[in-house]
Amino acid sequence: MDKIAVINDYPYHVRIVGEGNPTWVFFHGFMGSYAEFGQINPQGTRVYIDLLGFGNQAPVVADAPRFSAENQVKDLVALFDLFDLHDIRLVGYSMGARLALAFAMMQPAYVARLYLESGTAGLAEVDARQARVAADAEKAQRIETDGMAKFVADWEQLPLFASQQRLSLTQQQFMHEQRVNQTAANVANSLRYFGTGAMPNYWDDLATLLVPVTLITGENDQKFDRLNAYMATRLPNVRRVIVPGAGHNVHFENGAAVVAALQAEV
């Protein structure tokens, strides 16, 4: 069942599949959409959301600061209330994992369990945050100047996504089309207001998060494997899952392993 939920004048695209408990909610990654979770189908009710400004031909978000963590969480609370979503198992990938963590930190009463795939708690050092904000501002300017096609072509050459080149041509084409068809202004402003440097630094607050957390990473994603190993030492109720042979986008490269990880606690 596909629905459009208008929250503060923005049309959120939502797909609801399945029935019964538990209730799952999925947050996609940067330049993604709910469609990328098509093979992730654990038992229960599954709610897939195109996050603010993303998805196929999303309208321009006129108020750029709306992309901040605090403002996105406010929208999501309204959306969850609209669909009467509670006791959710919240799953986020990469950018979506950062947003899922922010949601759980700000609104823990909604979350029964948190699943963070290739996520981070932000940047702990002020200098690192400032450098990342500057780098993301430069990327945003390039998007607005050169367009999505050029930005995506460069993005897909990043070492972080090298393992995706082993996927079928159909899968690679799907991911490319999903990225290149995003709305450029929204992608740029997401970087400005919800890049890793712009998001809140949650490292010192992880010890206060009592929601059970599962951290999922790919064996070949060395950077996020290290980050998640450290994150696991800061969280009071945590489980780690490392998927053999996978890179950064674990659910797209090995959906069956991610479904198994999600259902392990059901």
Coordinates of C-alpha atoms in Angstrom, one line a residue:
M1 CA 0.0 0.0 0.0
D2 CA 1.5 3.3 -1.1
K3 CA 0.5 6.5 0.6
I4 CA 1.4 10.2 0.5
A5 CA 1.5 11.8 4.0
V6 CA 1.5 15.5 3.9
I7 CA 3.5 16.8 6.9
N8 CA 4.0 20.5 7.2
D9 CA 3.1 20.9 3.5
Y10 CA 5.7 18.4 2.4
P11 CA 4.4 15.1 0.7
Y12 CA 6.2 12.2 2.2
H13 CA 6.0 9.0 0.1
V14 CA 5.3 6.0 2.3
R15 CA 5.0 2.3 1.5
I16 CA 3.3 -0.1 4.0
V17 CA 3.7 -3.8 3.4
G18 CA 2.7 -6.8 5.6
E19 CA 0.7 -6.9 8.8
G20 CA 0.9 -7.7 12.5
N21 CA 3.8 -7.3 14.9
P22 CA 6.5 -6.2 15.0
T23 CA 6.4 -2.9 13.1
W24 CA 9.5 -2.0 11.1
V25 CA 10.4 1.4 9.8
F26 CA 13.2 1.9 7.3
F27 CA 15.3 5.0 6.6
H28 CA 17.3 4.9 3.4
G29 CA 20.7 6.4 2.7
F30 CA 22.0 9.6 0.9
M31 CA 20.6 9.9 -2.6
G32 CA 18.4 6.9 -1.9
S33 CA 14.7 6.1 -1.7
Y34 CA 12.5 3.5 0.0
A35 CA 12.8 1.4 -3.1
E36 CA 16.3 0.3 -2.2
F37 CA 14.9 -1.7 0.7
G38 CA 12.7 -3.8 -1.7
Q39 CA 14.4 -7.1 -0.7
I40 CA 14.4 -6.4 3.0
N41 CA 11.2 -8.0 4.2
P42 CA 11.3 -9.3 7.8
Q43 CA 8.1 -10.6 9.3
G44 CA 5.5 -8.1 10.5
T45 CA 4.4 -4.7 9.3
R46 CA 7.0 -2.9 7.2
V47 CA 7.0 0.9 6.7
Y48 CA 9.3 2.3 4.0
I49 CA 9.7 6.1 3.8
D50 CA 11.2 8.4 1.3
L51 CA 13.0 10.8 3.6
L52 CA 12.7 14.6 3.4
G53 CA 13.8 15.8 -0.1
F54 CA 14.7 12.4 -1.5
G55 CA 13.0 9.9 -3.8
N56 CA 12.1 10.0 -7.5
Q57 CA 11.5 13.7 -8.5
A58 CA 10.9 14.9 -4.9
P59 CA 9.7 18.5 -4.8
V60 CA 12.2 21.2 -3.7
V61 CA 12.2 21.8 0.0
A62 CA 12.0 25.6 0.1
D63 CA 13.1 25.9 3.7
A64 CA 16.7 24.5 3.6
P65 CA 17.2 24.4 7.4
R66 CA 14.3 21.9 7.5
F67 CA 17.0 19.2 6.7
S68 CA 18.5 19.6 10.1
A69 CA 18.3 16.6 12.5
E70 CA 15.9 18.3 14.9
N71 CA 13.5 19.5 12.1
Q72 CA 13.5 16.1 10.4
V73 CA 12.8 14.3 13.7
K74 CA 9.8 16.7 14.2
D75 CA 8.4 15.7 10.8
L76 CA 8.9 12.1 11.5
V77 CA 7.1 12.3 14.9
A78 CA 4.1 13.8 13.1
L79 CA 4.3 11.1 10.4
F80 CA 4.5 8.3 13.0
D81 CA 1.6 9.7 14.9
L82 CA -0.4 10.0 11.7
F83 CA 0.0 6.3 11.0
D84 CA -0.1 5.3 14.7
L85 CA 3.4 3.9 14.7
H86 CA 4.8 2.9 18.1
D87 CA 7.0 0.3 19.6
I88 CA 8.9 0.3 16.2
R89 CA 12.0 -1.4 15.1
L90 CA 13.8 1.4 13.4
V91 CA 16.3 0.5 10.7
G92 CA 18.6 3.1 9.1
Y93 CA 21.3 2.8 6.5
S94 CA 24.3 5.3 6.4
M95 CA 22.6 8.8 6.3
G96 CA 19.4 7.0 7.4
A97 CA 21.3 5.4 10.3
R98 CA 22.5 8.8 11.4
L99 CA 18.9 10.1 11.3
A100 CA 17.6 6.9 13.0
L101 CA 20.1 7.5 15.8
A102 CA 19.1 11.1 16.1
F103 CA 15.4 10.0 16.3
A104 CA 16.1 7.5 19.0
M105 CA 18.1 10.0 21.0
M106 CA 15.4 12.6 20.8
Q107 CA 12.3 10.4 20.8
P108 CA 13.2 7.1 22.5
A109 CA 9.6 6.3 23.5
Y110 CA 8.8 5.4 19.9
V111 CA 11.6 2.9 19.5
A112 CA 11.6 -0.7 20.6
R113 CA 14.9 -1.5 19.0
L114 CA 17.3 0.3 16.8
Y115 CA 19.3 -1.2 13.8
L116 CA 22.1 1.0 12.5
E117 CA 23.7 -0.2 9.2
S118 CA 27.0 1.5 8.3
G119 CA 26.2 4.4 10.7
T120 CA 28.1 6.8 12.9
A121 CA 27.3 9.0 15.9
G122 CA 28.8 12.1 14.2
L123 CA 32.2 13.6 14.6
A124 CA 33.6 14.1 18.1
E125 CA 36.2 16.8 17.4
V126 CA 35.3 20.4 16.7
D127 CA 38.0 20.7 14.0
A128 CA 36.8 17.6 12.3
R129 CA 33.2 18.8 12.3
Q130 CA 34.3 22.2 10.8
A131 CA 36.4 20.5 8.1
R132 CA 33.5 18.2 7.2
V133 CA 31.0 21.1 7.0
A134 CA 33.3 22.9 4.7
A135 CA 33.9 19.8 2.5
D136 CA 30.1 19.2 2.3
A137 CA 29.5 22.8 1.4
E138 CA 31.9 22.5 -1.4
K139 CA 30.1 19.3 -2.6
A140 CA 26.8 21.1 -2.4
Q141 CA 28.1 23.9 -4.5
R142 CA 29.3 21.4 -7.1
I143 CA 25.9 19.8 -7.3
E144 CA 24.3 23.2 -7.9
T145 CA 26.9 24.2 -10.5
D146 CA 27.5 20.9 -12.3
G147 CA 24.3 19.0 -11.8
M148 CA 23.5 15.6 -10.5
A149 CA 24.9 13.5 -13.4
K150 CA 28.5 14.8 -12.8
F151 CA 28.2 14.6 -9.0
V152 CA 26.9 11.0 -9.2
A153 CA 29.6 9.9 -11.6
D154 CA 32.2 11.1 -9.2
W155 CA 30.4 9.7 -6.2
E156 CA 30.2 6.2 -7.7
Q157 CA 34.0 6.1 -8.0
L158 CA 34.5 6.5 -4.2
P159 CA 36.3 3.5 -2.6
L160 CA 33.4 3.3 -0.2
F161 CA 31.2 1.9 -3.0
A162 CA 33.8 -0.2 -4.8
S163 CA 32.2 -3.5 -3.8
Q164 CA 29.0 -2.5 -5.6
Q165 CA 30.8 -3.0 -8.9
R166 CA 30.6 -6.7 -8.2
L167 CA 26.8 -6.6 -8.3
S168 CA 24.7 -7.4 -11.4
L169 CA 24.4 -4.7 -14.1
T170 CA 20.7 -4.5 -13.2
Q171 CA 21.4 -3.7 -9.6
Q172 CA 24.1 -1.2 -10.5
Q173 CA 21.7 0.5 -13.0
F174 CA 19.0 0.7 -10.3
M175 CA 21.3 2.3 -7.9
H176 CA 22.6 4.8 -10.5
E177 CA 19.2 5.8 -11.6
Q178 CA 18.0 6.2 -8.0
R179 CA 20.9 8.6 -7.4
V180 CA 20.9 10.6 -10.6
N181 CA 17.1 11.3 -10.5
Q182 CA 17.2 13.0 -7.2
T183 CA 16.4 16.7 -6.9
A184 CA 19.7 18.6 -7.0
A185 CA 18.7 21.4 -4.6
N186 CA 17.5 18.9 -2.0
V187 CA 20.7 16.8 -2.2
A188 CA 22.8 20.0 -1.8
N189 CA 20.9 21.2 1.2
S190 CA 20.9 17.8 2.8
L191 CA 24.7 18.0 2.8
R192 CA 24.7 21.5 4.2
Y193 CA 22.2 20.8 7.1
F194 CA 22.5 17.1 7.7
G195 CA 26.0 16.1 6.6
T196 CA 28.1 14.2 9.1
G197 CA 29.7 17.5 10.3
A198 CA 26.4 19.3 10.6
M199 CA 24.5 16.6 12.6
P200 CA 24.7 16.6 16.4
N201 CA 27.7 14.9 17.9
Y202 CA 26.2 11.9 19.8
W203 CA 29.4 10.1 20.9
D204 CA 29.3 11.4 24.5
D205 CA 25.5 10.7 24.7
L206 CA 25.5 7.1 23.5
A207 CA 25.8 5.8 27.1
T208 CA 22.4 7.3 27.8
L209 CA 20.6 5.4 25.0
L210 CA 18.8 2.5 26.7
V211 CA 17.1 1.3 23.5
P212 CA 18.7 -2.0 22.4
V213 CA 20.9 -1.4 19.4
T214 CA 22.1 -3.7 16.6
L215 CA 25.1 -2.4 14.6
I216 CA 25.4 -3.9 11.1
T217 CA 28.5 -3.4 8.9
G218 CA 30.1 -5.1 5.9
E219 CA 33.3 -7.0 6.4
N220 CA 35.0 -5.1 3.6
D221 CA 34.0 -1.6 4.9
Q222 CA 37.0 -1.1 7.1
K223 CA 36.2 2.5 8.1
F224 CA 32.8 1.8 9.4
D225 CA 33.8 -1.5 10.9
R226 CA 36.3 0.5 13.1
L227 CA 33.7 3.2 13.9
N228 CA 31.1 0.6 14.9
A229 CA 33.6 -1.4 17.0
Y230 CA 34.2 1.8 19.0
M231 CA 30.5 2.7 19.0
A232 CA 29.8 -0.7 20.6
T233 CA 32.0 0.2 23.5
R234 CA 29.9 3.3 24.2
L235 CA 26.4 1.7 24.0
P236 CA 24.9 0.0 27.1
N237 CA 22.8 -2.5 25.1
V238 CA 24.4 -3.5 21.8
R239 CA 24.8 -6.3 19.4
R240 CA 27.2 -6.3 16.4
V241 CA 26.6 -8.1 13.1
I242 CA 29.5 -8.2 10.5
V243 CA 28.4 -9.5 7.1
P244 CA 31.1 -11.4 5.3
G245 CA 32.0 -10.2 1.8
A246 CA 29.9 -7.0 2.0
G247 CA 30.9 -3.4 1.7
H248 CA 29.2 -0.2 2.9
N249 CA 25.7 -0.8 1.5
V250 CA 25.1 -4.2 3.2
H251 CA 21.4 -4.5 2.6
F252 CA 21.8 -4.0 -1.1
E253 CA 24.8 -6.3 -1.4
N254 CA 23.5 -9.1 0.8
G255 CA 19.9 -8.6 1.6
A256 CA 19.4 -12.1 3.0
A257 CA 22.1 -11.5 5.7
V258 CA 20.4 -8.3 6.8
V259 CA 17.0 -9.8 7.0
A260 CA 18.5 -12.6 9.1
A261 CA 20.1 -10.0 11.4
L262 CA 16.8 -8.1 11.8
Q263 CA 14.8 -11.2 12.6
A264 CA 17.3 -12.6 15.0
E265 CA 15.6 -10.8 17.9
V266 CA 12.0 -11.3 16.8

